């Protein structure tokens, strides 16, 4: 069906990298060099507003286009960047590239918000919040144009500092989302304290939802929990129409997954926006 026919060549890469090999490679061909030589690239995956079936956000997902190794997925180098002290540089590159893309779409009259993934380290690093806040001013982006997706580990590592930094970002017009919700170890007491606006339910609870009653119970109660705490909810990992409809019926606000679209390089994403049967918001500047 759709999910299967959407399997294009973009996701093809040589699988199975021995972490040590990759670590050596990463250190030799340092991130700085990878950035200078334009070896990092962002793919974009839509988030759909279920009430209106409108494409409301695009999540930026980094890949390393290695000259010999091909397209390396983030799971194989983000943790190495973390271990080798290169996360600050990586996230700054991703942020800048995503902001540039926001402006490009804006100039084309496409109204879409962008979500950026940031790691625990960035939140606990004093300088990233000022970097992203200054960039937002420089680019004159509206409040809530950018969502920052943060995983729970940032909160668990240092709840006080994380809360402080997240409040600072929120007060400067960023929308904050807890990514992979349900897989981390934050307590409800911690969640209650967090100045976030959105929970993103981990795909492990969503992918098999049709045939798993426990997943249905978990997702349903997470949606209710979020709404009771005045948070919006995103479900990731929607791979079939049944799940999309089920989530819509259960008042989940946003949906993301291969059934809607796989992550695509920016040019293909723009093309997808032209052809999709979902709604796309546009502004016509020529009127
Ligand atoms: P994430 O932020 O939770 O992103 C969702 C991941 O799930 C993406 O994998 C996406 O391709 C995949 N996915 C989306 N829909 C489906 C689906 O329907 N089925 C299945 N099986 N998978 C789906 P990807 O792009 O490989 O990224 C993996 C993780 O790497 C991300 O998880 C995020 O934690 C991290 N990551 C990606 N880009 C960045 C970045 O720029 N900075 C940081 N710090 N982390 C990043
Ligand atoms: Mg994410
Ligand atoms: Mg996630
Ligand atoms: Mg994830």
XYZ file of C-alpha atoms and ligand atoms in Angstrom:
336
model
C 0.000 0.000 0.000
C 0.994 3.617 0.464
C 3.597 3.004 3.138
C 5.220 0.368 0.991
C 5.127 2.260 -2.295
C 6.581 5.293 -0.507
C 9.786 3.312 0.057
C 12.051 5.273 -2.256
C 15.785 5.132 -2.632
C 16.505 7.984 -0.184
C 16.717 5.717 2.808
C 19.196 3.326 1.263
C 22.602 3.199 2.881
C 25.161 0.552 3.652
C 23.847 -0.899 6.881
C 25.737 -2.199 9.892
C 28.605 0.036 10.828
C 30.823 -1.266 13.524
C 30.681 1.536 16.079
C 34.467 1.546 16.493
C 34.997 1.908 12.776
C 32.528 4.720 12.654
C 34.029 6.391 15.696
C 37.457 6.333 14.075
C 35.989 7.622 10.868
C 34.194 10.346 12.730
C 37.336 11.445 14.500
C 39.456 11.324 11.356
C 36.935 13.031 9.176
C 35.908 15.378 11.940
C 32.472 16.912 12.071
C 34.009 20.291 11.380
C 35.311 18.952 8.095
C 32.033 17.159 7.362
C 30.229 20.471 7.789
C 32.743 22.437 5.725
C 32.517 19.893 2.941
C 28.732 19.886 3.166
C 28.528 16.235 4.143
C 25.638 16.736 6.567
C 22.174 17.049 5.144
C 18.667 17.375 6.544
C 15.714 15.280 5.517
C 12.217 16.441 6.427
C 9.241 14.438 7.637
C 5.765 16.001 7.850
C 3.509 16.193 10.888
C -0.154 16.261 10.055
C -2.796 18.145 12.031
C -5.533 15.489 12.283
C -8.501 17.798 12.871
C -7.951 19.566 9.538
C -5.712 17.038 7.730
C -3.253 19.882 7.149
C 0.518 19.481 6.955
C 1.515 21.717 9.839
C 5.157 20.891 10.619
C 8.255 19.379 9.089
C 10.733 17.642 11.386
C 14.370 18.086 10.381
C 16.298 14.803 10.631
C 20.046 14.863 10.058
C 21.977 12.432 7.837
C 25.668 12.213 7.043
C 26.267 11.952 3.314
C 29.671 10.335 3.445
C 31.687 10.375 0.181
C 32.632 6.686 0.491
C 30.174 5.233 3.001
C 26.982 6.691 1.548
C 24.088 8.010 3.597
C 24.660 7.341 7.295
C 21.568 7.573 9.550
C 21.625 9.654 12.750
C 21.369 6.679 15.096
C 24.853 5.719 13.906
C 26.609 9.036 14.547
C 24.622 11.302 16.869
C 25.664 9.294 19.941
C 29.264 9.342 18.731
C 29.050 13.115 18.305
C 27.834 13.206 21.893
C 30.748 11.084 23.113
C 33.361 13.050 21.186
C 32.221 16.516 22.251
C 30.863 17.500 18.852
C 27.189 17.862 19.711
C 27.325 21.643 20.105
C 28.701 22.004 16.568
C 26.304 19.416 15.131
C 23.213 21.029 16.631
C 24.291 24.508 15.581
C 24.716 23.276 12.008
C 21.300 21.568 12.057
C 19.634 24.635 13.573
C 21.106 27.022 11.017
C 20.216 24.713 8.091
C 16.646 24.250 9.370
C 16.191 28.023 9.801
C 17.450 28.569 6.223
C 14.901 26.009 5.012
C 12.149 27.774 6.946
C 12.969 31.008 5.083
C 13.085 29.195 1.732
C 9.603 27.751 2.253
C 8.357 31.088 3.556
C 9.606 32.794 0.359
C 7.724 30.163 -1.661
C 4.553 31.022 0.258
C 4.486 27.715 2.110
C 3.408 28.051 5.726
C 5.012 25.250 7.706
C 6.673 25.097 11.101
C 9.931 23.249 11.571
C 10.871 20.889 14.388
C 14.513 20.461 15.383
C 15.868 17.660 17.583
C 18.206 18.748 20.307
C 20.118 16.554 22.677
C 20.390 16.625 26.450
C 23.807 18.150 26.117
C 22.478 21.173 24.217
C 19.904 21.895 26.881
C 22.448 21.648 29.656
C 24.973 23.687 27.631
C 24.616 27.321 28.663
C 25.325 28.713 25.222
C 22.928 26.835 22.898
C 19.766 28.604 24.138
C 21.317 32.027 23.429
C 22.562 30.813 20.058
C 19.115 29.696 18.922
C 17.341 32.715 20.448
C 19.721 35.116 18.658
C 19.303 33.254 15.393
C 15.511 33.502 15.714
C 15.833 37.278 16.160
C 18.254 37.582 13.264
C 15.938 35.579 10.966
C 12.879 37.446 12.314
C 10.962 34.227 12.846
C 7.550 34.317 14.505
C 6.911 32.760 17.878
C 6.119 29.042 17.577
C 7.651 28.857 14.087
C 10.178 26.434 15.534
C 9.561 23.444 17.780
C 12.467 22.003 19.738
C 12.137 18.269 20.397
C 13.947 17.242 23.547
C 14.267 13.703 24.871
C 13.534 12.901 28.472
C 17.154 12.129 29.364
C 17.975 15.863 29.477
C 15.390 16.231 32.181
C 16.455 13.175 34.107
C 20.148 14.141 34.085
C 19.630 17.557 35.644
C 15.970 18.470 36.161
C 16.674 21.893 37.682
C 18.959 23.133 34.932
C 16.769 21.573 32.226
C 13.675 23.324 33.603
C 15.521 26.639 33.725
C 16.780 26.352 30.156
C 13.449 25.138 28.793
C 11.596 28.043 30.455
C 14.079 30.459 28.920
C 13.505 28.968 25.456
C 9.735 28.900 25.861
C 9.705 32.531 27.039
C 11.572 33.410 23.839
C 8.936 31.912 21.558
C 10.021 28.325 21.001
C 7.528 25.507 21.173
C 8.898 22.633 23.244
C 8.115 18.980 22.768
C 9.114 15.915 24.798
C 10.303 13.423 22.163
C 10.042 9.622 22.475
C 7.659 10.063 25.398
C 7.176 6.879 27.374
C 10.622 5.414 26.799
C 12.551 7.629 29.224
C 12.587 7.638 32.961
C 11.118 10.971 33.924
C 8.477 10.838 36.605
C 5.076 12.445 36.301
C 6.190 14.843 39.031
C 9.026 15.973 36.779
C 6.808 16.141 33.732
C 4.387 18.375 35.605
C 7.196 20.856 36.309
C 8.396 21.038 32.738
C 7.580 24.140 30.727
C 6.766 22.126 27.579
C 3.706 22.356 25.330
C 3.729 18.969 23.651
C 4.257 15.254 24.226
C 5.419 13.102 21.379
C 4.427 9.492 21.955
C 7.225 7.110 21.050
C 6.710 5.068 17.929
C 7.150 1.776 19.799
C 3.599 2.271 21.159
C 2.159 3.305 17.804
C 3.656 1.105 15.087
C 1.724 -2.066 16.035
C -1.306 -0.324 17.491
C -3.902 -2.084 15.335
C -3.096 -5.503 16.751
C -2.036 -4.610 20.265
C -4.663 -3.827 22.901
C -2.016 -2.729 25.405
C -0.649 -0.169 22.983
C -4.160 1.172 22.495
C -4.595 1.560 26.252
C -1.201 3.232 26.634
C -1.737 5.655 23.760
C -5.290 6.466 24.800
C -4.315 7.227 28.382
C -1.275 9.229 27.292
C -3.513 11.399 25.103
C -5.841 11.926 28.082
C -2.957 12.642 30.431
C -1.535 15.218 28.035
C -4.886 16.918 27.559
C -5.478 17.035 31.301
C -2.121 18.782 31.611
C -3.025 21.158 28.738
C -0.387 19.694 26.446
C -0.858 18.806 22.824
C -0.004 15.309 21.621
C 1.849 13.989 18.608
C 2.020 10.321 17.712
C 5.022 9.172 15.694
C 5.439 5.927 13.753
C 2.081 5.754 11.952
C 2.517 3.063 9.337
C -1.088 2.352 8.288
C -4.432 4.006 7.722
C -6.119 2.199 10.593
C -3.752 3.828 13.092
C -4.177 7.270 11.521
C -7.967 7.028 11.813
C -7.815 5.577 15.313
C -5.630 8.482 16.492
C -7.958 10.998 14.871
C -10.947 9.439 16.635
C -9.087 9.581 19.923
C -8.318 13.306 19.571
C -4.598 13.076 19.018
C -3.649 16.463 17.504
C -0.678 15.613 15.315
C 0.467 12.513 13.486
C 3.730 11.528 11.861
C 4.879 8.351 10.176
C 5.776 6.476 7.029
C 2.084 6.155 6.122
C 1.923 9.942 5.697
C 5.459 10.281 4.321
C 8.964 9.051 4.959
C 11.600 11.696 5.711
C 12.587 13.272 2.370
C 15.416 15.510 1.135
C 14.177 19.127 1.034
C 13.604 19.255 -2.750
C 11.548 16.047 -2.649
C 9.670 17.293 0.401
C 8.749 20.481 -1.475
C 7.596 18.325 -4.382
C 5.586 16.130 -2.010
C 3.820 19.270 -0.746
C 2.795 20.005 -4.366
C 1.240 16.603 -4.914
C -0.098 15.414 -1.556
C -3.835 15.063 -1.019
C -3.431 16.551 2.469
C -3.983 20.308 2.906
C -0.986 22.626 2.707
C -1.193 26.208 3.984
C 0.013 28.815 1.516
C 0.257 32.573 1.465
C 0.072 34.288 -1.906
C 2.340 37.334 -1.733
C 1.438 38.404 -5.285
C -2.183 39.135 -4.445
P 13.201 10.928 16.479
O 13.437 12.385 16.686
O 12.281 10.245 17.417
O 12.741 10.808 14.970
C 11.876 9.825 14.511
C 12.619 8.705 13.830
O 11.666 7.708 13.499
C 13.279 9.098 12.499
O 14.421 8.273 12.312
C 12.200 8.729 11.498
O 12.693 8.453 10.213
C 11.644 7.471 12.125
N 10.259 7.241 11.726
C 9.319 8.170 11.444
N 8.152 7.614 11.112
C 8.340 6.274 11.184
C 7.479 5.142 10.931
O 6.325 5.256 10.583
N 8.040 3.913 11.134
C 9.334 3.752 11.510
N 9.781 2.524 11.666
N 10.158 4.793 11.760
C 9.667 6.043 11.586
P 15.838 8.874 11.962
O 15.698 9.993 10.987
O 16.740 7.749 11.622
O 16.277 9.539 13.325
C 16.509 8.757 14.452
C 16.767 9.615 15.679
O 18.004 10.320 15.547
C 15.721 10.681 15.915
O 14.598 10.126 16.523
C 16.487 11.628 16.804
O 16.453 11.189 18.141
C 17.898 11.509 16.276
N 18.169 12.661 15.410
C 17.877 12.845 14.107
N 18.289 14.046 13.670
C 18.835 14.661 14.746
C 19.432 15.944 14.955
O 19.511 16.800 14.066
N 19.905 16.205 16.219
C 19.782 15.306 17.244
N 20.245 15.653 18.453
N 19.237 14.108 17.078
C 18.763 13.774 15.842
Mg 12.236 13.959 16.999
Mg 10.720 10.411 18.538
Mg 13.597 8.531 18.534
